[in-house]
PDB file of C-alpha atoms in Angstrom:
ATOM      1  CA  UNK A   1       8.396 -12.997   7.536  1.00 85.00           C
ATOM      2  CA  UNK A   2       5.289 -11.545   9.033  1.00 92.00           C
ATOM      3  CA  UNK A   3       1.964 -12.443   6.881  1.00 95.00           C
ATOM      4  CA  UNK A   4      -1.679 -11.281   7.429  1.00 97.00           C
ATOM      5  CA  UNK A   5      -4.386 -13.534   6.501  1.00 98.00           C
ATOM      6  CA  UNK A   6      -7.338 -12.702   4.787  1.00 98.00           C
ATOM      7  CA  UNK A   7     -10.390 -14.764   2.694  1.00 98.00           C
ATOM      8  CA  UNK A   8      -9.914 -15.256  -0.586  1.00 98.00           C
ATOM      9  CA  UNK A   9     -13.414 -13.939  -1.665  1.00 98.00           C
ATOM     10  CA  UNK A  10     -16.591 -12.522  -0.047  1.00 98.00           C
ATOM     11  CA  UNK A  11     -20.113 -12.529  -0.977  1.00 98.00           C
ATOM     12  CA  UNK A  12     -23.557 -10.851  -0.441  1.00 98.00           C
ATOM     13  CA  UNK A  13     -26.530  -9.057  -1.617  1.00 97.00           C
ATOM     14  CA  UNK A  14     -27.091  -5.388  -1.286  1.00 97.00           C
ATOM     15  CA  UNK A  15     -28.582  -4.170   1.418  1.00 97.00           C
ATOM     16  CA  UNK A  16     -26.237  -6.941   3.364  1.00 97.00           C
ATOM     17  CA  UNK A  17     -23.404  -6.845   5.666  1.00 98.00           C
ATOM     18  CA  UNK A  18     -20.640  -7.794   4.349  1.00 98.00           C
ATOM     19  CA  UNK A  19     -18.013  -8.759   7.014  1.00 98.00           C
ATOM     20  CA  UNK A  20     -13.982  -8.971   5.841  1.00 98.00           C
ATOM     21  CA  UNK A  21     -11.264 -10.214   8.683  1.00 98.00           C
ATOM     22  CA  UNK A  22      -7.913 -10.145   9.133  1.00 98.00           C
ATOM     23  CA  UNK A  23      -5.608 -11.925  11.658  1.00 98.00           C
ATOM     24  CA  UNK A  24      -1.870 -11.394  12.311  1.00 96.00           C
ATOM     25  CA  UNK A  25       0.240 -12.112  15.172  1.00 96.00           C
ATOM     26  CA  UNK A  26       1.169  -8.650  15.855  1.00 95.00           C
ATOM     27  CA  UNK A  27      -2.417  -7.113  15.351  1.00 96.00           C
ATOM     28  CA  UNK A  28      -2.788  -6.749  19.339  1.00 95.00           C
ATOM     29  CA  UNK A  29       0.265  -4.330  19.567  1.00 95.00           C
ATOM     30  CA  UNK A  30       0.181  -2.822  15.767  1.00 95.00           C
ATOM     31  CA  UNK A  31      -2.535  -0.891  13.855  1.00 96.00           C
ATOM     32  CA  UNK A  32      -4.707  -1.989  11.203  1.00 97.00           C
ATOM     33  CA  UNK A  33      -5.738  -0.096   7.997  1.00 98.00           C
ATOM     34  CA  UNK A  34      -7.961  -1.474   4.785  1.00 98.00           C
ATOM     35  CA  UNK A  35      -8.080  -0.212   1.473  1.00 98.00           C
ATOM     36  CA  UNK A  36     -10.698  -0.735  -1.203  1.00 98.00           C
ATOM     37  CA  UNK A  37      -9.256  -1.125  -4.601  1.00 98.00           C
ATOM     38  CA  UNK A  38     -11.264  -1.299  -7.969  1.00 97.00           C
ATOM     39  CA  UNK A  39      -9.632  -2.174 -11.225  1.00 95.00           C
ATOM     40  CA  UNK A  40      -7.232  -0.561 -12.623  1.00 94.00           C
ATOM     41  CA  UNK A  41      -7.022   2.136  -9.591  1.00 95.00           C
ATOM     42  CA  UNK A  42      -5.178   2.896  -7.114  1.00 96.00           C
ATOM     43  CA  UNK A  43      -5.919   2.065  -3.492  1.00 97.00           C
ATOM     44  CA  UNK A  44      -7.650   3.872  -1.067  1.00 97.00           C
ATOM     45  CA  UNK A  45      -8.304   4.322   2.567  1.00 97.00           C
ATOM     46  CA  UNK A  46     -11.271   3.450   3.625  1.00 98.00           C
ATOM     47  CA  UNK A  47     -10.801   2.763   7.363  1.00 98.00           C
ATOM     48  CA  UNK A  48      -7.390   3.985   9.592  1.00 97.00           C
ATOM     49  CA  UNK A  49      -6.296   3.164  12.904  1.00 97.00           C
ATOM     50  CA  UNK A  50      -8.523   0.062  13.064  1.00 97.00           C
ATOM     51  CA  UNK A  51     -11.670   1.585  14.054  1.00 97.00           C
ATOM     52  CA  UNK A  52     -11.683   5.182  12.207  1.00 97.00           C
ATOM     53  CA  UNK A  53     -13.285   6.244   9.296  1.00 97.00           C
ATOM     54  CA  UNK A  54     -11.487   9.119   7.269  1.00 95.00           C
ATOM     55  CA  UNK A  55     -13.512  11.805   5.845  1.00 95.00           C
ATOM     56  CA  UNK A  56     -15.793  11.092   2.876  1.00 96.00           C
ATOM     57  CA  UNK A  57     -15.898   7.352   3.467  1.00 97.00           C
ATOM     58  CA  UNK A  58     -19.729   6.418   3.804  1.00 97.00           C
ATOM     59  CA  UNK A  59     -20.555   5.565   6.993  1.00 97.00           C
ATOM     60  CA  UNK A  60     -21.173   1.897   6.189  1.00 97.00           C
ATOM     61  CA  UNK A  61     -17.847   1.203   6.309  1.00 98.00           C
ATOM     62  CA  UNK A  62     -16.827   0.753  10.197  1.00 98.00           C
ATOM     63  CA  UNK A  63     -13.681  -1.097  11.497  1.00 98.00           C
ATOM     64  CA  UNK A  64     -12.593  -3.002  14.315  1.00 97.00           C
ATOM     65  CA  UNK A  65     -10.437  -5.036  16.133  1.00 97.00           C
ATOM     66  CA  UNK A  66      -9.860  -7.477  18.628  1.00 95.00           C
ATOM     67  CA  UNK A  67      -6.871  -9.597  19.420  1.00 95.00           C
ATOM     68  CA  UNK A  68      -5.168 -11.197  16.618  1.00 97.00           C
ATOM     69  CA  UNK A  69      -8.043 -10.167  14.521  1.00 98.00           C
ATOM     70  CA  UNK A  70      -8.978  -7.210  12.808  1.00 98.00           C
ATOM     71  CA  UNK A  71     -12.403  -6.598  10.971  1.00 98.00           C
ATOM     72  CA  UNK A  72     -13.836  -4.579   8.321  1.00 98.00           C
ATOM     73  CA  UNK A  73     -17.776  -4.267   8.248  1.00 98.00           C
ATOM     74  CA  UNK A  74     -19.490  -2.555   5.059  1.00 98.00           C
ATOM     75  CA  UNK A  75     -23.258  -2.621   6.306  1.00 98.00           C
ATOM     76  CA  UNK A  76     -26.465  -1.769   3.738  1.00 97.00           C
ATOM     77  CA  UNK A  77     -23.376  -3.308   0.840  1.00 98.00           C
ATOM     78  CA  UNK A  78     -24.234  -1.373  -2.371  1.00 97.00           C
ATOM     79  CA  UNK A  79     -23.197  -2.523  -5.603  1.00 97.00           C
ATOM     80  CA  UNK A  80     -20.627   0.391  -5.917  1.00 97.00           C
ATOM     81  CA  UNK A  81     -18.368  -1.181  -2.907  1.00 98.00           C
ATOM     82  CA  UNK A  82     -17.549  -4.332  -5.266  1.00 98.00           C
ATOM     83  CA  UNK A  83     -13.828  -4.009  -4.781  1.00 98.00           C
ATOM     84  CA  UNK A  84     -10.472  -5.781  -4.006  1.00 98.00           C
ATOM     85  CA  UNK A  85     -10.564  -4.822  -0.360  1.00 98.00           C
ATOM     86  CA  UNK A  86      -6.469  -4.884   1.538  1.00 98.00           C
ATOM     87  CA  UNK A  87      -5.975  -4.781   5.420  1.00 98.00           C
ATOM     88  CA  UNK A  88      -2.319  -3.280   6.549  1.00 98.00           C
ATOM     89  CA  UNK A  89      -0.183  -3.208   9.099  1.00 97.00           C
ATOM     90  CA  UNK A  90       3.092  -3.628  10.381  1.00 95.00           C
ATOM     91  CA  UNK A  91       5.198  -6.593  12.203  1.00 93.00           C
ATOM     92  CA  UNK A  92       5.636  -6.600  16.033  1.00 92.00           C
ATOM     93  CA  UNK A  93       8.800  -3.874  15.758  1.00 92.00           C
ATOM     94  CA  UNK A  94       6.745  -1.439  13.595  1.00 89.00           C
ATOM     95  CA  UNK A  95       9.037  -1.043  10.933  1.00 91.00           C
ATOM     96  CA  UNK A  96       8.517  -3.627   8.411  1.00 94.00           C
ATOM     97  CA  UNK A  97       4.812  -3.015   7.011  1.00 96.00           C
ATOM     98  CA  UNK A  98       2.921  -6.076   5.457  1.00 97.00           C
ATOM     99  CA  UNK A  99      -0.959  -6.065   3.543  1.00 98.00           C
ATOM    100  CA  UNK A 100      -3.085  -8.952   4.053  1.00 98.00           C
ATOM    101  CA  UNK A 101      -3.272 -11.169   0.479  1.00 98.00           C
ATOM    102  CA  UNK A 102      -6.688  -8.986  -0.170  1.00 98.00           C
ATOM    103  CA  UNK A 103     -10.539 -10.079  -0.197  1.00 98.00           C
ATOM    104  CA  UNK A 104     -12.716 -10.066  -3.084  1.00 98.00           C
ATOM    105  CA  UNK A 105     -16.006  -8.285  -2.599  1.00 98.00           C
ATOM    106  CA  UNK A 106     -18.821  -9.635  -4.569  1.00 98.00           C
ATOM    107  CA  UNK A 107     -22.257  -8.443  -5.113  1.00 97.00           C
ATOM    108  CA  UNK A 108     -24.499 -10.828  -5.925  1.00 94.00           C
TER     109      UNK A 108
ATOM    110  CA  UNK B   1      -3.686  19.544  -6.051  1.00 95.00           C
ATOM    111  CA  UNK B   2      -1.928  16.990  -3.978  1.00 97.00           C
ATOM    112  CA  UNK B   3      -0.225  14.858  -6.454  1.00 97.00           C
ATOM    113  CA  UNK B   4       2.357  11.643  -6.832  1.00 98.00           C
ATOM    114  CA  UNK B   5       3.480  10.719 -10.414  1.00 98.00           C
ATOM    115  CA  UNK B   6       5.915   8.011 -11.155  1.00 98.00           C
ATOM    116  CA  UNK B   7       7.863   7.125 -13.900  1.00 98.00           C
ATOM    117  CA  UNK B   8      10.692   5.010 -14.940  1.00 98.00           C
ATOM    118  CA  UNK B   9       8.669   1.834 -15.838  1.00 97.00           C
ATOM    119  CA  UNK B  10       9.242  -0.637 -18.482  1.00 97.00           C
ATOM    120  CA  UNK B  11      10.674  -3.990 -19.957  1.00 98.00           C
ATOM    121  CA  UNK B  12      13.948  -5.191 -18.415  1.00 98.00           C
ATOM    122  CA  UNK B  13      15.880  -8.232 -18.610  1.00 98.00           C
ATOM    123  CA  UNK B  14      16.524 -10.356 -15.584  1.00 98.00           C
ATOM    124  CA  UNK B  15      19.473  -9.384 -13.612  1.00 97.00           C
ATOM    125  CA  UNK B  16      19.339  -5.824 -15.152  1.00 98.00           C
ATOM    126  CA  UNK B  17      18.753  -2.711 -13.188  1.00 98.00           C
ATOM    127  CA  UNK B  18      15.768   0.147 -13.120  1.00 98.00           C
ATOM    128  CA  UNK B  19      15.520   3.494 -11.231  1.00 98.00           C
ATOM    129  CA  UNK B  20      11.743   5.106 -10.664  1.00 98.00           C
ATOM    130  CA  UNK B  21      11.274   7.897  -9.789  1.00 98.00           C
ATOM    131  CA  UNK B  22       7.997   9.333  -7.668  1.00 98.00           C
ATOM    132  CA  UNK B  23       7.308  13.400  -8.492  1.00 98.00           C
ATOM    133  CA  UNK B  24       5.042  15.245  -5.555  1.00 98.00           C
ATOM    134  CA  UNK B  25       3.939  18.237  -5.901  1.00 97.00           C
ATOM    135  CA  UNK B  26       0.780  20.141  -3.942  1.00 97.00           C
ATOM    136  CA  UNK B  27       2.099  19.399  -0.491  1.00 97.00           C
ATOM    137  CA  UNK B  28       4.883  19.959   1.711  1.00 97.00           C
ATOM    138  CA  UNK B  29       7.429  17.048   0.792  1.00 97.00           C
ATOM    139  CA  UNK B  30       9.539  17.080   3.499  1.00 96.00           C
ATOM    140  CA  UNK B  31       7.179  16.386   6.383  1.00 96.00           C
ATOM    141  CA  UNK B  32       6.181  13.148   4.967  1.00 96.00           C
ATOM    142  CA  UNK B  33       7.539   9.420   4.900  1.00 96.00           C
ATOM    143  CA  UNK B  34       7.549   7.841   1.519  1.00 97.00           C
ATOM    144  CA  UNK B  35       6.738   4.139   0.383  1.00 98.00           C
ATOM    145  CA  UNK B  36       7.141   2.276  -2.773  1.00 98.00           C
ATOM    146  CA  UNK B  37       4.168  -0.730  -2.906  1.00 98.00           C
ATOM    147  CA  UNK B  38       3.777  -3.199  -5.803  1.00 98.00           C
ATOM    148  CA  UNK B  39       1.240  -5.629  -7.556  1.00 98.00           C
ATOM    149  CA  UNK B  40       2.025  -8.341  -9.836  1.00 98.00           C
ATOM    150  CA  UNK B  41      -0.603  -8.553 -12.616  1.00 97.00           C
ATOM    151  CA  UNK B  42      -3.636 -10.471 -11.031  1.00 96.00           C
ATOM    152  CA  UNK B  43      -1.939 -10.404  -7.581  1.00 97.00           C
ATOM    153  CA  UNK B  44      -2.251  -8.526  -4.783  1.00 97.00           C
ATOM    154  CA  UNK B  45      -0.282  -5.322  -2.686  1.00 98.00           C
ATOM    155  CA  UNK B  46       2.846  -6.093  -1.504  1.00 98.00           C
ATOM    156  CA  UNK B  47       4.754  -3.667   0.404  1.00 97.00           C
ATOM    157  CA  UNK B  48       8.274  -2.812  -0.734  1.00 98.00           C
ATOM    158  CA  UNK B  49       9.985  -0.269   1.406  1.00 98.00           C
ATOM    159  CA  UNK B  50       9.817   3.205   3.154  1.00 97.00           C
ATOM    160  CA  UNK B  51      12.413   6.060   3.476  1.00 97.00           C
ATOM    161  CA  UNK B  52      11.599   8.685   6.639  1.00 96.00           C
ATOM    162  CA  UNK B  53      10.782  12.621   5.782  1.00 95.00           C
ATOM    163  CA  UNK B  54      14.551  13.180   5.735  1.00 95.00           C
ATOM    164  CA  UNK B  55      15.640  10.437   4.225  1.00 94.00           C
ATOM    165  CA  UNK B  56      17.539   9.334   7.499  1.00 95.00           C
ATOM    166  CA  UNK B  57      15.828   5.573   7.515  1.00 96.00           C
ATOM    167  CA  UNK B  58      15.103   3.213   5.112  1.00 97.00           C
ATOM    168  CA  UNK B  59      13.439  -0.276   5.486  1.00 96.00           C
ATOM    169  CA  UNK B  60      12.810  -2.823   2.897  1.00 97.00           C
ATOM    170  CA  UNK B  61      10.627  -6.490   2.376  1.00 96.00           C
ATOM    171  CA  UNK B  62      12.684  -9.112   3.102  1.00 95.00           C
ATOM    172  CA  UNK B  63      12.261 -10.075  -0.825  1.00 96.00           C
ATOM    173  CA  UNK B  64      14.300  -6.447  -2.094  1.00 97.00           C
ATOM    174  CA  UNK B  65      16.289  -5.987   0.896  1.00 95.00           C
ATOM    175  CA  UNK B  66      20.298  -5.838  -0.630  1.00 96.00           C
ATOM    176  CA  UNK B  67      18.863  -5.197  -4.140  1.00 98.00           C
ATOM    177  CA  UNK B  68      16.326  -2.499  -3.959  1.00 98.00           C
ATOM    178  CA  UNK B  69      17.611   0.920  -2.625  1.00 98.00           C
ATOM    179  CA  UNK B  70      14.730   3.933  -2.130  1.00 98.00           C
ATOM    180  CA  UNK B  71      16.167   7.450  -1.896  1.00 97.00           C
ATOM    181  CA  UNK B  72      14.315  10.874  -1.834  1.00 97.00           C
ATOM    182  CA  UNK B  73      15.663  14.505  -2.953  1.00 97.00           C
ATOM    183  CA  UNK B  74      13.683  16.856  -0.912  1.00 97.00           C
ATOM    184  CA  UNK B  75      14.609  20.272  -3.094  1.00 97.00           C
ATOM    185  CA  UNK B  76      13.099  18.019  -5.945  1.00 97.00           C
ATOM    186  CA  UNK B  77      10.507  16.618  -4.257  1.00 98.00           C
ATOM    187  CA  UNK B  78      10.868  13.466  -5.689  1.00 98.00           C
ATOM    188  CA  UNK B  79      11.494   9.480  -3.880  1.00 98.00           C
ATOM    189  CA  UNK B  80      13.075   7.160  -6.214  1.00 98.00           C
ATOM    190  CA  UNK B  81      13.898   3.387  -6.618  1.00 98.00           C
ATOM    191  CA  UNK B  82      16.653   1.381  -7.535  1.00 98.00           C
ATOM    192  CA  UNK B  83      16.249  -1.875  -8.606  1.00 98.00           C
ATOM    193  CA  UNK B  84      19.358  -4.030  -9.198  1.00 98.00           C
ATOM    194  CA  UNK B  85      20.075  -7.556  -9.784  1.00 98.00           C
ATOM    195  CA  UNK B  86      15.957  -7.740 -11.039  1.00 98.00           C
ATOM    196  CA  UNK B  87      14.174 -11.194 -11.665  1.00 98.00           C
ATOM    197  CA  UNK B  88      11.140 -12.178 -13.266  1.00 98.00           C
ATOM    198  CA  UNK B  89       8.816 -12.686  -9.816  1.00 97.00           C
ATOM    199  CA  UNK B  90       9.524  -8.256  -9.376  1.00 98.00           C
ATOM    200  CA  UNK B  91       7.243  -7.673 -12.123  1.00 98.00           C
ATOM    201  CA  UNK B  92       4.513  -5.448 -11.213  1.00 98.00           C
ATOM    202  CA  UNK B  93       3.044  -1.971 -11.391  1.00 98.00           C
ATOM    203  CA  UNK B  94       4.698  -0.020  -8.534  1.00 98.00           C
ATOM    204  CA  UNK B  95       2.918   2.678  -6.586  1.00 98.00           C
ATOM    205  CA  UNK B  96       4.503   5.635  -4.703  1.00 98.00           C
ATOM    206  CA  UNK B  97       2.796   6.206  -1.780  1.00 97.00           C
ATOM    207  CA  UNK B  98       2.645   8.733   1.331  1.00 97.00           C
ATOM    208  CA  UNK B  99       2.163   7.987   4.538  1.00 95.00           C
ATOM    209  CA  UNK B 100       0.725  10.308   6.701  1.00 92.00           C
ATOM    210  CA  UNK B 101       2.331  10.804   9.883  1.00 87.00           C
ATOM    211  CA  UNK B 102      -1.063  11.868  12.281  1.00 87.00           C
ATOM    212  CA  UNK B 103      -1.935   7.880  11.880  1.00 89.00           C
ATOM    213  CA  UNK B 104       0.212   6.072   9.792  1.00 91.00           C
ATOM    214  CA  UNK B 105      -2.297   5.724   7.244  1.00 94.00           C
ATOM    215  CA  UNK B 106      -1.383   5.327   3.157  1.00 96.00           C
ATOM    216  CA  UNK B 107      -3.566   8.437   1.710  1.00 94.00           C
ATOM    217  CA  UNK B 108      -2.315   9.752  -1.234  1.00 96.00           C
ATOM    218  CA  UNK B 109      -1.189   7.208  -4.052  1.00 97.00           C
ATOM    219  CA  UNK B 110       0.078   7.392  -7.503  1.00 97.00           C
ATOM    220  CA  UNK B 111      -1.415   6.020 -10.507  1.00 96.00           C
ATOM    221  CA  UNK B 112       1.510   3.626 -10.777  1.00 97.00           C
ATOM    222  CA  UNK B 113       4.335   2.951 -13.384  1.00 98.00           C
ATOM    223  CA  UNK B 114       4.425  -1.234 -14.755  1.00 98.00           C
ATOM    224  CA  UNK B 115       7.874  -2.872 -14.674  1.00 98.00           C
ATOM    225  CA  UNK B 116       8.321  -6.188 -16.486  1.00 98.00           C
ATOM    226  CA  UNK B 117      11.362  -8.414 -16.307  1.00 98.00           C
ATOM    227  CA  UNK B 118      11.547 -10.615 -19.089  1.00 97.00           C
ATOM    228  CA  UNK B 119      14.137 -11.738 -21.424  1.00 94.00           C
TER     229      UNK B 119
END
């Protein structure tokens, strides 16, 4: 089965750039999404359609993607965006979604 | 308010079966697909399957498909899951989600509902 790969854990100061990737084998012919979750929420969007930021994310949030490889950038990290952070997408037929295993955002 | 509510969660014994259900309300229910997505305690989202605005299509993770069965009524607004044949590794809070259709995009989730299997 199709699997997205993401790192285990992520960590920076505020005022960093924290930098989150995800690679798939399908990621140059399917879109990627990420979700922030905190805990005991539910998830939500934070960037859609690998590069686009829905309304009322901050604008330090910024996606993109290249390849097998997609990328989630939080710039100027605050300690408010410590969070459980999921790319998504879907295998090479589009049918059959999948979520990366999630990255742990950590501010130090 | 745009709203999804499930329900339907509990403590089952392996090889049992459990229906959720998923309540919208707010929006127009028919012009949107619906997912179910779960997390095991500790773990992370797993995707579990999707049926289209008119309940025409269904598709399901390789790990429910020929147990699970998703099915939506849409005069009562509400997606549902059966879970047959259940084992201990489908424990997890399951979310209903929407998926909206200008980009594919997960934005409106429920709070969740927890299932345990356990004897």
């Amino acid at each position: 089965s199709y699997e997205l790969s993401q790192p285990p854990s992520v960590s920076v100061s505020p005022g960093q750039t924290a930098t989150i990737t995800c690679s798939g084998d399908a990621l140059p012919t399917q879109l990627a999404y990420w979700y922030q979750q905190k805990p005991g929420q539910a998830p939500v969007l934070v960037v859609t359609k690998d590069t686009e930021r829905p309304s009322g994310i901050p604008e330090r949030f910024s996606g993109s993607s290249s390849g097998t490889t997609a990328t989630l950038s939080i710039s100027g990290v605050q300690a408010e965006d410590e969070a459980d952070y999921y790319c998504q997408s879907a295998d090479s037929s589009g049918f059959y979604l999948v979520f990366g295993g999630g990255t742990r955002l950590t501010v130090l | 308010q745009e709203q999804l509510v499930e329900s339907g969660g509990g403590v089952v014994q392996p090889g049992r079966s459990l229906t959720l259900s998923c309540e919208a309300s707010g929006f127009t229910f028919s012009r949107y697909a619906l997912h179910w997505v779960r997390q095991a305690p500790g773990k992370g989202l797993e995707w579990v399957a999707v049926v289209s605005y008119d309940g025409g299509n269904e598709y399901y993770a390789d790990f429910v498909k020929g147990r699970f069965t998703i099915f939506r009524d849409n005069f009562k607004n509400t997606v549902s899951l059966q879970m047959n044949s259940l084992r201990a590794e489908d424990t997890a809070v399951y979310f209903c989600t929407r998926m909206r259709g200008s980009d594919g995009a997960f934005d409106l989730w429920g709070r969740g509902t927890m299932v345990t299997v356990s004897s």
